[in-house]
Amino acid sequence: MLVNATRMLLKARDGHYGVPQFNINDLEWTKSVLLACEEMKSPVILGVSEGAGKYMTGFKTVAAMVKAMDESLGITVPVALHLDHGTYEGAKACIAAGFTSIMFDGSHYGIDENVAKTKELVEMAHDHGLSIEAEVGSIGGVEDGVVGAGEIADPAECAKITALGVDFLAAGIGNIHGIYPANWKGLDFDALDRIHQATNNIPLVLHGGTGIPDEMVKKAITLGVAKVNINTECQLVFAEATRKYIEAGKDQQGKGYDPRKLLAPGAEAIQKLCCEKIKMFGCDGKA
Ligand code: 13P
């Protein structure tokens, strides 16, 4: 069943585990993630960036596909359909399209504008029964063409945004989208602790989950992180499995070119990775 993400994240915060947000890009992705979460009996947040939404021909298509697939696969675990790094307009479009959760990323605005826009969207989201994530201090790297410098969020600004009634908060602590550079300094746990102390125990979100060492992810979960986002790593395992299939010439054997065969190794690789992440976050059996 599609639900908003509030309850699953409050439970995760209190139970000291992390709920996965796996980003989806197409039908195969969605199916692999849903099957993994059902297998592991884990709640899940399906993240949809504005670019991925566009690629899938729009948020309405995504919502219709996810709702129908959830039903036809007989998924029993809680599933939230969540806009990832949304603009103000994108957030409104997702509320109208039937998403159950949105992220408004106003981190590139000054704090006053971020507060003003987040405040409006909190009201809109809650009026429609959706949960809402906000962001303070941009996440580094490039996500769908949006470049973030990777700031450390200011706890006082985090407190301002939290006070608006957002349900969970993304705060930069040195995390980066995509692949981490070799000289990456790691997560700033002191900053995470200060943010956690300043934000009334709101479930915190760790973006840029790809490539963060397991021990750091687990430590972040002990310091208030209740949601961990993974996108790039699914893309990497999908690409690798697909490449192997083609390099082995399997697309040229029999009907190996059939997309149902060609895309199967990549889809299986995503499913396997999701199961491993769920276990590492301690979210297995928490549905
Ligand atoms: P990665 O692509 O680094 O896993 O980050 C995902 C993310 O944070 C989505 O918002």
Short mmCIF file of C-alpha atoms and ligand atoms in Angstrom, two decimals, residues 21 23 84-85 103 139 143 176-180 206-211 227 229-235, ligand 1:
data_model
loop_
_atom_site.label_atom_id
_atom_site.label_comp_id
_atom_site.label_asym_id
_atom_site.label_seq_id
_atom_site.Cartn_x
_atom_site.Cartn_y
_atom_site.Cartn_z
CA GLN A 21 15.21 5.59 -0.23
CA ASN A 23 15.63 6.23 -6.54
CA ASP A 84 13.57 13.84 -4.55
CA HIS A 85 15.15 17.33 -4.52
CA MET A 103 11.09 16.81 -0.77
CA ILE A 139 24.60 18.16 -0.59
CA GLU A 143 22.33 15.29 -9.05
CA ILE A 176 28.09 14.17 -1.78
CA HIS A 177 25.87 12.76 -4.52
CA GLY A 178 27.54 10.31 -6.87
CA ILE A 179 30.99 8.85 -6.44
CA TYR A 180 33.15 10.24 -3.61
CA LEU A 206 21.52 10.98 4.74
CA HIS A 207 21.76 11.82 1.05
CA GLY A 208 24.56 10.57 -1.17
CA GLY A 209 24.47 7.06 0.28
CA THR A 210 26.54 5.60 -2.57
CA GLY A 211 30.11 4.94 -1.53
CA LYS A 227 16.53 7.58 6.05
CA ASN A 229 19.28 7.66 0.02
CA ILE A 230 20.84 5.42 -2.61
CA ASN A 231 20.77 6.21 -6.31
CA THR A 232 24.13 6.00 -8.10
CA GLU A 233 25.02 2.58 -6.71
CA CYS A 234 21.94 1.01 -8.32
CA GLN A 235 22.94 2.62 -11.61
P1 13P B 1 23.75 8.79 -4.51
O1 13P B 1 23.42 8.89 -5.95
O2 13P B 1 25.09 9.30 -4.18
O3 13P B 1 23.51 7.41 -3.97
O4 13P B 1 22.75 9.77 -3.73
C1 13P B 1 21.37 9.55 -3.79
C2 13P B 1 20.61 10.66 -3.19
O5 13P B 1 21.00 11.26 -2.23
C3 13P B 1 19.32 11.01 -3.80
O6 13P B 1 18.80 12.18 -3.30
#
